[in-house]
Coordinates of C-alpha atoms in Angstrom, one line a residue:
Chain A
M24 CA 6.4 51.2 -40.4
I25 CA 4.9 53.4 -37.7
S26 CA 5.8 52.6 -34.1
A27 CA 4.2 54.1 -31.0
G28 CA 5.4 54.6 -27.5
I29 CA 3.1 55.4 -24.6
D30 CA 4.5 56.6 -21.2
I31 CA 1.8 56.3 -18.5
G32 CA 3.2 58.4 -15.6
S33 CA 1.6 59.3 -12.3
R34 CA 0.7 62.8 -13.5
S35 CA 0.5 62.7 -17.2
I36 CA 0.4 60.3 -20.2
E37 CA 2.4 61.0 -23.3
C38 CA 2.1 59.1 -26.6
V39 CA 4.4 59.5 -29.5
T40 CA 4.5 57.9 -33.0
I41 CA 7.6 57.5 -35.0
K42 CA 7.7 57.2 -38.8
N43 CA 10.9 56.7 -40.7
G44 CA 13.0 57.7 -37.6
D45 CA 11.1 61.0 -37.1
I46 CA 8.5 61.9 -34.6
S47 CA 5.2 62.1 -36.5
E48 CA 2.7 62.7 -33.8
I49 CA 2.6 63.7 -30.1
R50 CA -0.5 63.3 -27.9
K51 CA -0.7 64.2 -24.2
A52 CA -3.3 63.8 -21.4
D53 CA -3.6 64.0 -17.6
T54 CA -3.5 60.6 -15.9
G55 CA -6.3 61.4 -13.5
F56 CA -7.6 58.5 -11.5
D57 CA -8.3 56.2 -14.5
P58 CA -5.0 55.8 -16.2
I59 CA -6.2 53.0 -18.5
G60 CA -9.3 54.8 -19.6
Q61 CA -7.2 57.9 -20.3
A62 CA -4.6 55.9 -22.2
K63 CA -7.3 54.2 -24.3
Q64 CA -8.8 57.6 -25.2
L65 CA -5.3 59.0 -26.1
I66 CA -4.5 56.2 -28.6
N67 CA -8.0 56.2 -30.1
G68 CA -7.7 56.6 -33.9
L69 CA -3.9 56.7 -33.7
K70 CA -2.3 54.8 -36.6
F71 CA 0.6 52.5 -35.6
D72 CA 2.0 49.0 -36.4
R73 CA 3.6 48.4 -33.0
I74 CA 3.3 49.9 -29.6
L75 CA 5.3 49.6 -26.4
A76 CA 4.3 50.9 -23.0
T77 CA 6.4 52.3 -20.2
G78 CA 5.8 54.3 -17.0
Y79 CA 4.1 53.2 -13.8
G80 CA 0.9 52.2 -15.6
R81 CA 2.6 50.0 -18.1
N82 CA 1.6 46.7 -16.6
L83 CA -2.1 47.6 -16.8
F84 CA -1.7 48.6 -20.4
E85 CA 0.2 45.4 -21.1
I86 CA -2.8 43.3 -19.9
E87 CA -5.3 45.5 -21.7
H88 CA -3.6 45.6 -25.1
N89 CA -1.5 42.5 -25.1
T90 CA 1.7 44.4 -25.8
A91 CA 5.2 44.4 -24.4
T92 CA 6.5 46.8 -21.8
I93 CA 9.8 48.3 -20.7
T94 CA 10.7 50.2 -17.5
E95 CA 10.9 53.9 -17.6
I96 CA 14.7 53.6 -17.0
K97 CA 15.3 51.9 -20.3
A98 CA 12.8 54.2 -22.1
H99 CA 14.4 57.4 -20.9
A100 CA 17.9 56.1 -21.7
R101 CA 16.8 55.3 -25.3
G102 CA 15.0 58.6 -25.7
A103 CA 18.0 60.6 -24.4
V104 CA 20.3 58.9 -26.9
H105 CA 17.8 59.8 -29.7
F106 CA 17.9 63.5 -28.9
F107 CA 21.6 63.7 -27.9
P108 CA 23.5 60.7 -29.3
K109 CA 26.8 61.1 -27.4
V110 CA 25.4 61.7 -23.9
L111 CA 26.2 59.4 -21.0
S112 CA 24.1 61.0 -18.1
V113 CA 20.4 61.3 -17.8
L114 CA 18.4 63.1 -15.1
D115 CA 14.7 62.6 -15.1
I116 CA 12.4 64.5 -12.7
G117 CA 8.9 63.4 -13.2
G118 CA 5.6 63.7 -11.3
Q119 CA 6.2 60.8 -8.9
D120 CA 9.9 60.1 -8.8
S121 CA 13.3 61.3 -9.9
K122 CA 16.1 59.2 -11.4
V123 CA 19.6 59.4 -12.7
I124 CA 20.8 57.0 -15.4
K125 CA 24.3 56.3 -16.4
L126 CA 25.0 55.0 -20.0
N127 CA 28.0 53.6 -21.7
D128 CA 29.1 54.8 -25.1
S129 CA 26.8 52.3 -26.9
G130 CA 23.8 53.8 -25.0
K131 CA 23.3 50.9 -22.7
V132 CA 22.2 51.5 -19.1
I133 CA 25.0 50.6 -16.8
Q134 CA 23.8 52.1 -13.5
F135 CA 20.8 54.0 -12.2
E136 CA 19.4 55.4 -9.0
M137 CA 15.8 56.3 -8.2
N138 CA 14.2 58.4 -5.6
D139 CA 10.7 56.9 -5.3
R140 CA 10.1 57.0 -1.6
C141 CA 7.8 59.9 -1.6
A142 CA 6.9 63.2 -3.4
A143 CA 10.1 64.8 -2.1
G144 CA 12.3 66.2 -4.9
T145 CA 9.7 65.6 -7.6
G146 CA 7.3 67.5 -9.8
K147 CA 4.5 66.7 -7.3
F148 CA 6.5 68.5 -4.6
L149 CA 6.7 71.6 -6.7
E150 CA 3.1 71.4 -7.7
I151 CA 1.8 71.2 -4.1
M152 CA 4.2 74.0 -3.0
A153 CA 3.1 76.3 -5.8
K154 CA -0.5 75.8 -4.7
T155 CA 0.4 76.5 -1.1
L156 CA 2.0 79.8 -2.2
G157 CA -0.9 80.7 -4.6
F158 CA 1.3 80.4 -7.7
S159 CA 0.5 78.5 -10.9
I160 CA 2.8 75.5 -11.6
D161 CA 3.3 76.7 -15.1
T162 CA 5.0 80.0 -14.0
F163 CA 6.4 78.7 -10.7
G164 CA 10.0 78.7 -12.1
N165 CA 9.6 82.3 -13.3
E166 CA 8.4 83.3 -9.8
A167 CA 11.5 81.8 -8.3
M168 CA 13.7 83.5 -10.9
I169 CA 12.6 87.0 -9.9
A170 CA 13.4 86.5 -6.2
K171 CA 16.1 88.8 -4.9
K172 CA 17.9 86.3 -2.8
D173 CA 18.3 82.6 -2.0
L174 CA 16.3 81.3 0.9
S175 CA 17.0 78.0 2.5
I176 CA 14.2 75.4 3.1
S177 CA 15.4 72.5 5.2
S178 CA 12.5 70.1 5.0
M179 CA 12.4 68.0 1.9
C180 CA 9.3 66.0 3.0
T181 CA 6.2 67.5 1.3
V182 CA 4.2 67.4 4.5
F183 CA 6.9 69.1 6.6
A184 CA 7.9 71.6 3.9
E185 CA 4.3 72.7 3.7
S186 CA 4.3 73.6 7.4
E187 CA 7.7 75.2 7.0
V188 CA 6.3 77.3 4.1
T189 CA 3.3 78.3 6.2
S190 CA 5.5 79.5 9.0
L191 CA 7.8 81.4 6.6
V192 CA 4.7 83.1 5.1
A193 CA 3.6 84.0 8.6
K194 CA 7.0 85.5 9.3
G195 CA 6.5 87.8 6.4
E196 CA 9.0 86.3 4.0
N197 CA 8.7 87.2 0.4
P198 CA 6.7 84.5 -1.5
N199 CA 9.1 84.6 -4.5
E200 CA 12.0 84.0 -2.2
I201 CA 10.2 81.1 -0.6
A202 CA 9.5 79.8 -4.1
R203 CA 13.2 80.0 -4.9
G204 CA 14.0 78.1 -1.6
L205 CA 11.7 75.3 -2.6
H206 CA 13.3 75.0 -6.0
L207 CA 16.7 74.9 -4.4
A208 CA 15.6 72.1 -2.1
V209 CA 14.6 70.0 -5.2
L210 CA 17.9 70.9 -6.9
K211 CA 20.1 70.0 -4.0
R212 CA 18.6 66.5 -4.0
A213 CA 18.9 66.1 -7.8
V214 CA 22.5 67.3 -7.8
S215 CA 23.7 64.9 -5.1
M216 CA 22.1 62.0 -6.9
L217 CA 23.6 63.1 -10.2
N218 CA 27.1 63.5 -8.6
R219 CA 26.9 60.1 -7.0
V220 CA 25.9 58.1 -10.1
C221 CA 27.4 60.1 -13.0
P222 CA 29.7 62.9 -12.0
K223 CA 31.1 64.0 -15.4
G224 CA 30.0 65.3 -18.8
P225 CA 26.8 66.8 -20.2
V226 CA 23.5 65.9 -18.8
V227 CA 20.2 65.2 -20.6
F228 CA 17.5 66.6 -18.4
T229 CA 14.0 65.1 -19.0
G230 CA 10.6 65.0 -17.5
G231 CA 8.0 67.7 -16.8
V232 CA 10.3 69.5 -14.3
A233 CA 12.8 70.2 -17.1
N234 CA 10.2 72.8 -18.4
N235 CA 11.0 74.9 -15.4
P236 CA 13.5 77.6 -16.4
F237 CA 14.8 78.3 -12.9
I238 CA 15.6 74.6 -12.3
V239 CA 17.4 74.3 -15.7
E240 CA 19.5 77.5 -15.2
R241 CA 20.5 76.6 -11.6
L242 CA 21.3 73.0 -12.4
A243 CA 23.8 74.2 -15.0
Q244 CA 25.3 76.6 -12.4
M245 CA 25.5 74.2 -9.6
T246 CA 26.9 71.3 -11.6
Q247 CA 29.1 73.4 -14.0
R248 CA 27.9 71.0 -16.7
E249 CA 26.1 71.4 -19.9
I250 CA 22.3 70.7 -19.4
L251 CA 20.6 69.4 -22.6
V252 CA 16.8 69.4 -22.6
P253 CA 14.8 67.5 -25.3
Q254 CA 11.8 69.5 -26.6
P255 CA 9.4 69.0 -25.1
P256 CA 11.2 67.2 -22.2
E257 CA 8.1 65.2 -21.0
I258 CA 7.9 63.1 -24.2
N259 CA 11.4 61.6 -23.8
G260 CA 10.1 58.4 -22.2
A261 CA 7.4 57.8 -24.9
V262 CA 10.0 58.5 -27.6
G263 CA 12.3 55.9 -26.1
A264 CA 9.5 53.4 -26.0
A265 CA 8.5 54.1 -29.6
L266 CA 12.1 53.6 -30.8
I267 CA 12.5 50.3 -28.9
A268 CA 9.1 49.2 -30.2
M269 CA 10.5 49.8 -33.7
E270 CA 13.8 48.0 -33.0
N271 CA 12.4 44.9 -31.2
G272 CA 8.8 45.4 -30.2
K273 CA 5.9 43.0 -30.5
Q274 CA 3.8 43.2 -33.7
I275 CA 0.3 44.5 -33.0
K276 CA -2.7 43.6 -35.1
Chain B
M11 CA 8.0 15.0 -7.4
K12 CA 9.3 18.4 -6.1
Q13 CA 5.9 19.4 -4.9
Q14 CA 5.5 16.1 -2.9
L15 CA 8.8 16.7 -1.3
L16 CA 7.9 20.3 -0.3
K17 CA 4.7 18.9 1.2
K18 CA 6.7 16.3 3.1
L19 CA 8.9 19.1 4.4
Q20 CA 5.9 21.0 5.6
Q21 CA 4.5 17.9 7.4
N22 CA 7.9 17.2 9.0
A23 CA 8.1 20.8 10.2
E24 CA 4.7 20.4 11.9
L25 CA 5.7 17.1 13.5
N26 CA 8.9 18.7 14.6
I27 CA 6.9 20.8 17.1
N28 CA 5.7 17.6 18.7
D29 CA 9.3 16.3 18.9
I30 CA 10.4 19.4 20.7
E31 CA 7.4 19.2 23.1
E32 CA 8.2 15.5 23.8
H33 CA 11.8 16.4 24.5
K34 CA 10.8 19.1 26.9
R35 CA 8.3 16.9 28.7
K36 CA 11.1 14.5 29.5
G37 CA 12.8 17.3 31.4
N38 CA 15.3 18.2 28.7
H39 CA 16.1 21.8 27.7
A40 CA 15.9 23.9 24.6
I41 CA 18.1 27.0 23.8
G42 CA 17.1 29.8 21.5
F43 CA 19.6 31.3 19.1
Y44 CA 19.3 34.6 17.2
C45 CA 22.5 34.8 15.3
L46 CA 24.9 32.6 13.3
Y47 CA 27.9 33.7 15.6
A48 CA 26.7 31.7 18.6
P49 CA 28.0 28.1 18.5
T50 CA 25.0 25.8 18.6
E51 CA 27.4 22.9 19.2
L52 CA 27.3 23.8 22.9
A53 CA 23.6 23.1 23.1
V54 CA 23.9 19.9 21.3
A55 CA 26.8 18.7 23.4
A56 CA 24.7 19.4 26.6
G57 CA 21.7 17.4 25.2
A58 CA 19.7 20.5 24.6
I59 CA 17.9 21.4 21.4
P60 CA 19.3 24.5 19.7
L61 CA 16.4 26.5 18.2
P62 CA 16.6 29.3 15.7
L63 CA 14.1 32.0 16.7
C64 CA 11.4 33.8 14.6
G65 CA 12.2 37.2 13.2
T66 CA 11.3 37.2 9.5
R67 CA 7.7 38.2 9.5
H68 CA 6.0 41.6 9.3
D69 CA 3.0 41.0 11.6
P70 CA 4.6 41.3 15.0
I71 CA 6.3 44.6 14.1
E72 CA 3.3 46.7 15.1
V73 CA 3.4 45.4 18.7
A74 CA 7.2 45.8 18.8
E75 CA 6.8 49.5 17.9
E76 CA 4.8 50.1 21.1
T77 CA 8.2 49.8 22.8
L78 CA 10.9 50.1 20.2
P79 CA 11.6 53.1 17.9
R80 CA 10.0 52.9 14.4
N81 CA 13.3 53.7 12.7
L82 CA 14.9 50.4 13.6
C83 CA 15.8 47.4 11.5
P84 CA 12.7 45.2 10.8
L85 CA 14.6 42.1 11.9
I86 CA 15.1 43.4 15.4
K87 CA 11.6 44.7 15.6
S88 CA 10.1 41.4 14.3
S89 CA 12.2 39.3 16.7
Y90 CA 11.2 41.5 19.7
G91 CA 7.5 41.6 18.6
F92 CA 7.4 37.7 18.3
A93 CA 8.9 37.5 21.8
V94 CA 6.7 40.1 23.5
S95 CA 3.5 38.8 21.9
D96 CA 4.4 35.2 22.6
T97 CA 3.7 34.1 19.0
C98 CA 7.0 32.2 18.3
P99 CA 6.7 28.6 19.5
F100 CA 10.5 28.3 19.5
F101 CA 10.9 31.3 21.8
R102 CA 8.3 29.8 24.1
F103 CA 10.1 26.4 24.2
S104 CA 13.5 28.1 24.9
D105 CA 14.7 28.0 28.5
I106 CA 17.3 30.6 27.7
I107 CA 18.1 32.8 24.8
V108 CA 21.6 33.1 23.5
A109 CA 22.3 36.4 21.8
D110 CA 25.3 38.4 20.6
T111 CA 26.4 42.0 20.5
T112 CA 26.4 42.0 16.7
C113 CA 25.0 45.4 16.2
D114 CA 23.8 48.4 18.4
G115 CA 20.1 47.8 17.7
K116 CA 20.3 44.2 18.7
K117 CA 22.3 44.5 21.8
K118 CA 20.1 47.2 23.3
M119 CA 16.9 45.2 22.2
F120 CA 18.3 42.2 24.1
E121 CA 18.4 44.2 27.3
L122 CA 14.6 44.8 27.0
M123 CA 14.1 41.2 26.0
S124 CA 15.7 39.9 29.2
D125 CA 12.6 41.1 31.0
I126 CA 10.7 38.4 29.2
K127 CA 13.1 35.5 29.4
P128 CA 16.7 34.9 30.5
V129 CA 19.0 36.2 27.8
H130 CA 22.7 35.3 27.7
V131 CA 24.6 37.9 25.6
L132 CA 27.9 36.9 24.0
Q133 CA 30.3 39.9 23.6
L134 CA 31.2 39.5 20.0
P135 CA 34.5 41.2 18.9
Q136 CA 34.0 43.5 15.9
Q137 CA 37.3 42.6 14.3
Q138 CA 38.7 39.3 13.2
N139 CA 42.3 40.0 14.3
F140 CA 43.0 36.7 16.1
D141 CA 46.0 38.1 18.0
L142 CA 43.8 40.6 19.7
F143 CA 40.4 39.0 19.9
L144 CA 40.5 35.2 19.6
E145 CA 41.3 34.7 23.3
P146 CA 38.5 36.9 24.6
W147 CA 36.0 35.4 22.2
K148 CA 37.1 31.9 23.2
N149 CA 36.5 32.9 26.8
E150 CA 33.0 34.1 25.9
I151 CA 32.3 30.6 24.4
L152 CA 33.7 28.9 27.5
N153 CA 31.5 31.1 29.7
L154 CA 28.5 30.1 27.7
K155 CA 29.6 26.5 28.2
T156 CA 29.4 26.9 31.9
V157 CA 26.0 28.7 31.7
I158 CA 24.6 25.8 29.7
E159 CA 26.2 23.1 31.9
D160 CA 24.6 24.8 35.0
M161 CA 21.2 25.0 33.4
T162 CA 21.1 21.5 32.0
G163 CA 23.1 19.8 34.7
N164 CA 25.0 18.0 31.9
Q165 CA 28.8 18.3 31.7
I166 CA 30.1 19.2 28.2
T167 CA 33.0 16.7 28.0
R168 CA 35.6 16.8 25.3
E169 CA 34.0 13.7 23.8
K170 CA 30.5 15.3 23.7
I171 CA 31.7 18.6 22.1
T172 CA 33.7 16.7 19.6
S173 CA 30.7 14.6 18.5
A174 CA 28.5 17.7 18.5
I175 CA 31.0 19.4 16.1
E176 CA 31.1 16.3 14.0
L177 CA 27.2 16.2 13.8
L178 CA 26.8 19.9 12.9
N179 CA 29.7 19.7 10.4
R180 CA 27.7 17.0 8.7
E181 CA 24.6 19.2 8.8
R182 CA 26.5 22.2 7.3
K183 CA 27.9 19.9 4.6
A184 CA 24.5 18.7 3.7
K185 CA 23.2 22.3 3.5
K186 CA 26.2 23.2 1.3
R187 CA 25.4 20.4 -1.1
L188 CA 21.8 21.6 -1.2
M189 CA 22.8 25.2 -2.0
D190 CA 25.3 23.9 -4.6
I191 CA 22.4 22.3 -6.5
T192 CA 21.6 25.7 -8.1
K193 CA 25.1 25.7 -9.7
A194 CA 23.4 23.7 -12.4
T195 CA 22.6 25.8 -15.4
P196 CA 19.6 26.1 -15.6
S197 CA 18.8 25.3 -12.0
P198 CA 16.1 22.8 -11.1
L199 CA 15.1 24.9 -8.0
T200 CA 13.7 28.4 -7.8
G201 CA 15.2 30.8 -5.3
M202 CA 11.9 30.9 -3.4
E203 CA 12.0 27.0 -3.1
L204 CA 15.5 27.2 -1.8
V205 CA 14.6 29.8 0.8
E206 CA 11.7 27.7 1.9
I207 CA 13.8 24.5 2.2
L208 CA 16.6 26.2 4.1
F209 CA 14.1 28.0 6.4
K210 CA 12.1 24.9 7.3
T211 CA 15.0 22.5 7.7
G212 CA 16.6 25.0 10.1
F213 CA 14.1 24.3 12.8
F214 CA 14.6 20.5 13.1
A215 CA 15.1 19.3 16.7
D216 CA 16.5 16.0 15.5
K217 CA 19.5 17.1 13.5
Q218 CA 19.9 13.7 11.9
K219 CA 16.3 13.8 10.7
G220 CA 17.0 17.2 9.1
I221 CA 20.2 15.9 7.4
D222 CA 18.3 12.9 6.0
L223 CA 15.6 15.1 4.6
I224 CA 18.1 17.5 3.0
D225 CA 19.8 14.5 1.4
E226 CA 16.5 13.2 0.1
I227 CA 15.8 16.7 -1.5
I228 CA 19.3 16.7 -3.0
D229 CA 18.7 13.2 -4.6
V230 CA 15.4 14.5 -6.2
C231 CA 17.1 17.6 -7.4
N232 CA 19.9 15.6 -9.0
T233 CA 17.3 13.5 -10.9
L234 CA 15.6 16.7 -12.0
I235 CA 19.0 18.0 -13.3
K236 CA 19.6 14.7 -15.1
N237 CA 16.1 14.8 -16.8
G238 CA 16.5 18.4 -17.7
D239 CA 13.5 19.2 -15.6
T240 CA 13.6 22.9 -14.8
P241 CA 11.3 25.9 -14.8
Y242 CA 14.1 28.0 -16.4
K243 CA 15.8 28.4 -19.8
I244 CA 19.5 28.2 -20.4
D245 CA 19.6 32.1 -20.7
T246 CA 17.5 32.9 -17.6
P247 CA 19.4 35.6 -15.7
R248 CA 21.2 34.1 -12.7
I249 CA 21.1 36.4 -9.7
L250 CA 23.2 36.4 -6.5
L251 CA 21.5 38.0 -3.5
T252 CA 23.9 39.4 -0.9
G253 CA 23.4 41.3 2.3
V254 CA 21.0 40.9 5.2
P255 CA 19.4 37.5 6.1
I256 CA 16.0 36.6 4.7
G257 CA 13.4 33.9 5.6
L258 CA 9.8 33.1 5.0
G259 CA 7.9 36.4 5.4
S260 CA 10.9 38.6 4.5
D261 CA 11.5 37.1 1.0
K262 CA 9.7 39.8 -1.1
V263 CA 12.8 40.8 -3.0
V264 CA 13.5 37.2 -4.1
K265 CA 9.8 36.9 -5.1
I266 CA 9.9 40.1 -7.2
I267 CA 13.2 39.1 -8.9
E268 CA 11.7 35.7 -9.9
E269 CA 8.4 37.2 -11.0
S270 CA 10.4 39.5 -13.3
G271 CA 11.9 36.5 -15.1
A272 CA 15.2 35.8 -13.3
N273 CA 16.4 33.1 -11.0
V274 CA 18.0 33.8 -7.6
V275 CA 20.6 30.9 -7.5
A276 CA 22.9 32.0 -4.7
F277 CA 22.4 33.6 -1.3
E278 CA 25.5 35.3 0.2
N279 CA 23.9 36.0 3.6
C280 CA 23.7 34.3 7.0
S281 CA 20.5 32.5 6.1
G282 CA 22.3 31.1 3.1
Y283 CA 25.9 30.4 2.1
K284 CA 27.5 31.9 5.2
Q285 CA 26.2 28.8 7.0
T286 CA 28.4 26.4 4.9
F287 CA 31.7 26.6 7.0
Q288 CA 33.3 23.6 8.6
I289 CA 34.8 23.5 12.1
D290 CA 38.3 22.0 12.1
E291 CA 37.9 18.6 13.8
T292 CA 41.7 18.1 14.2
K293 CA 42.1 21.1 16.6
E294 CA 41.3 21.6 20.3
P295 CA 37.5 21.9 20.0
F296 CA 36.9 25.2 21.7
L297 CA 39.8 26.9 19.9
A298 CA 38.4 25.5 16.6
L299 CA 34.9 26.8 17.4
A300 CA 36.2 30.2 18.4
E301 CA 38.3 30.6 15.2
Q302 CA 35.6 29.5 12.8
Y303 CA 32.7 31.4 14.3
L304 CA 34.7 34.6 14.6
S305 CA 35.6 34.3 10.9
I306 CA 31.9 34.7 9.8
P307 CA 32.0 37.7 7.4
C308 CA 29.1 39.8 8.7
S309 CA 29.1 43.5 8.0
V310 CA 29.4 44.2 11.8
M311 CA 33.1 43.2 11.3
S312 CA 35.5 46.0 10.5
P313 CA 37.1 45.5 8.0
N314 CA 35.1 42.8 6.4
Q315 CA 37.3 41.5 3.6
G316 CA 35.8 38.0 4.1
R317 CA 32.5 39.0 2.5
I318 CA 34.3 40.2 -0.6
D319 CA 36.3 37.0 -0.9
L320 CA 33.1 34.9 -0.5
L321 CA 31.3 37.0 -3.1
D322 CA 34.2 36.6 -5.5
E323 CA 34.2 32.8 -5.1
M324 CA 30.4 32.5 -5.4
I325 CA 30.0 34.8 -8.4
S326 CA 32.3 32.6 -10.4
Q327 CA 31.1 29.2 -9.1
F328 CA 27.4 30.0 -9.6
S329 CA 27.9 31.7 -13.0
I330 CA 26.3 34.9 -11.8
D331 CA 24.8 37.5 -14.2
G332 CA 24.0 40.2 -11.7
V333 CA 24.2 41.0 -8.0
V334 CA 21.4 42.3 -5.8
D335 CA 22.5 43.7 -2.4
L336 CA 19.7 43.8 0.2
T337 CA 19.8 46.1 3.2
W338 CA 17.1 46.2 5.9
Q339 CA 16.1 49.7 6.7
A340 CA 18.3 51.2 9.4
C341 CA 20.9 48.5 9.2
H342 CA 23.9 50.9 9.0
T343 CA 26.6 48.3 8.6
Y344 CA 25.2 46.6 5.5
N345 CA 24.0 49.9 4.1
I346 CA 27.5 51.5 4.2
E347 CA 29.3 48.3 3.1
A348 CA 27.1 48.4 0.0
V349 CA 29.5 51.1 -1.3
Q350 CA 32.4 48.7 -1.2
V351 CA 30.3 45.8 -2.6
Q352 CA 29.1 47.8 -5.5
K353 CA 32.7 48.9 -6.4
F354 CA 33.8 45.3 -6.2
V355 CA 30.9 43.9 -8.3
N356 CA 31.1 46.7 -10.9
D357 CA 34.9 47.1 -11.2
N358 CA 36.3 43.6 -10.5
C359 CA 33.5 41.3 -11.7
K360 CA 32.1 43.7 -14.4
L361 CA 28.6 42.8 -13.4
P362 CA 25.5 44.9 -12.9
Y363 CA 24.7 45.6 -9.3
L364 CA 21.5 46.8 -7.6
H365 CA 21.3 48.0 -4.0
I366 CA 17.9 47.8 -2.3
E367 CA 17.0 49.3 1.1
T368 CA 13.6 48.2 2.3
D369 CA 11.7 46.6 5.2
Y370 CA 9.3 43.7 5.6
S371 CA 6.2 45.6 4.5
E372 CA 4.6 45.3 1.1
S373 CA 4.1 49.0 0.7
D374 CA 7.0 49.6 -1.8
T375 CA 6.5 46.5 -3.9
E376 CA 5.7 48.3 -7.1
Q377 CA 8.6 50.7 -6.8
L378 CA 10.9 47.8 -6.1
R379 CA 9.5 46.0 -9.2
V380 CA 10.5 49.0 -11.4
R381 CA 14.0 49.0 -10.1
I382 CA 14.4 45.2 -10.3
E383 CA 13.0 45.1 -13.9
A384 CA 15.3 48.0 -14.9
F385 CA 18.2 46.1 -13.3
L386 CA 17.3 42.9 -15.3
E387 CA 17.1 45.0 -18.5
M388 CA 20.8 45.8 -17.9
I389 CA 21.8 42.1 -18.0

């Protein structure tokens, strides 16, 4: 049996199929402004017996394809257990929100916390800031890495941080150091949420922001914990959905 | 059958406005109350109608924010907005407003409100230590008695206060019986229906009419239970909602929980089960009132062990599967107390717990839905 999971996030859509317990296909697309159209295109021609949707666009997909859905909390928890079976803490930093999930030894979610108020502390924040500084989001982490010292950015709100960045640039501060300051602001927020919900043990770090080398390195330093990143980290939610589809999903004709 | 009853409730709520108008036309008084801590028995004993005041809708918040800071609890902003825009009929009917120094936001807002209407503020102690605070609190109640006597021209005799206590005890008993209906598994009522019934019966000018209607609803519910008539299954998750008060217009969390497939069966808040106390009818009436009202376990009390005790009792009696703790934005006392409630629910009751901080607006509905669905997945 082939089961599929589709994670319709605010920035990107990932779709994964699982055959005999292994990932057999990965497809990715930008969400854009037509998530359902994009999702439809993404699964076009894909072979599967069952499919389960997660992510913020899941309910639209459910109506469109008459399938079941699960929240991204449950999907990320299941995905993390697949990649790192013994792990009890999950940190996910996606495009629109960030979350920390605590699991028990059987992999069940026992507590979670989400930051979903605004773009603060998310991938979107880094993306907008990279643009303000004239960097590409793909290399933003490397730019932060080569800075000579840490710089402190106090505003976490995307709007206020943007004006803070503008005034730092006007003051003649080094753009790499400003980039590092912005990364540290995201990290500070993630670490305090992580410490509050699951303060001990290795952490599975998922979502697009886990591709950022500076964030991963500093996260390990700041928490003094082992940081485990599934490869690629952004498919974790879709993998979780596919696995749950296999375990108890709805049959699709 | 249930729908007919809800319709009748709505009709009665509309007729109730006429009752209050009629009462006022005869030269009688009405007294507005904002908080559960103020003893409405005093109004009843003086022949005045005690009226709960509006403060659960989002629409008057905009006008309130012309005066009040935005970063304030929506309950305070809504209450003030209703008052200042003259859109709450019960506020309009009230000759005087009885308020309490429950929290910082409220007590300062009441100072502004006193420009619109006479406001009598009770100084509420913030601790339930009877040795220190029962006497001053009782004096506050006696001062209020004098204020009401002077306004209405009616003496509140021992006999009158005793019979007011007896009447309101019966009302609270009826409400408790109503709220206990959802102990049935599965419950015949949705949480939304219970919110609506409690909200609408709260405004009745004629207390006996209100009690009779509640009794009628209870009879119908008992028949539904007997016939197995329920919108739920035996394994529908049973949720207890704790924290800040809710009412029609500020019920979005209940709505999302129930849309996500669970049933809110218990309300540990001052619009719900905190109203089910009884005044001791064997004691000196004003002492009994002071003791019982001061014992209400709101988060403004420090410490507030009473809330944990009430939660403990309700979680087992209502066979609860999970607890949702609701805090209105900028309500510091409930927000901080959430830490202790979570610890109690997780560690002592071994149940899933979700803390939600929000306001009356619909802007975060989808984010709340994700959290609530993920919470229900944990059950």
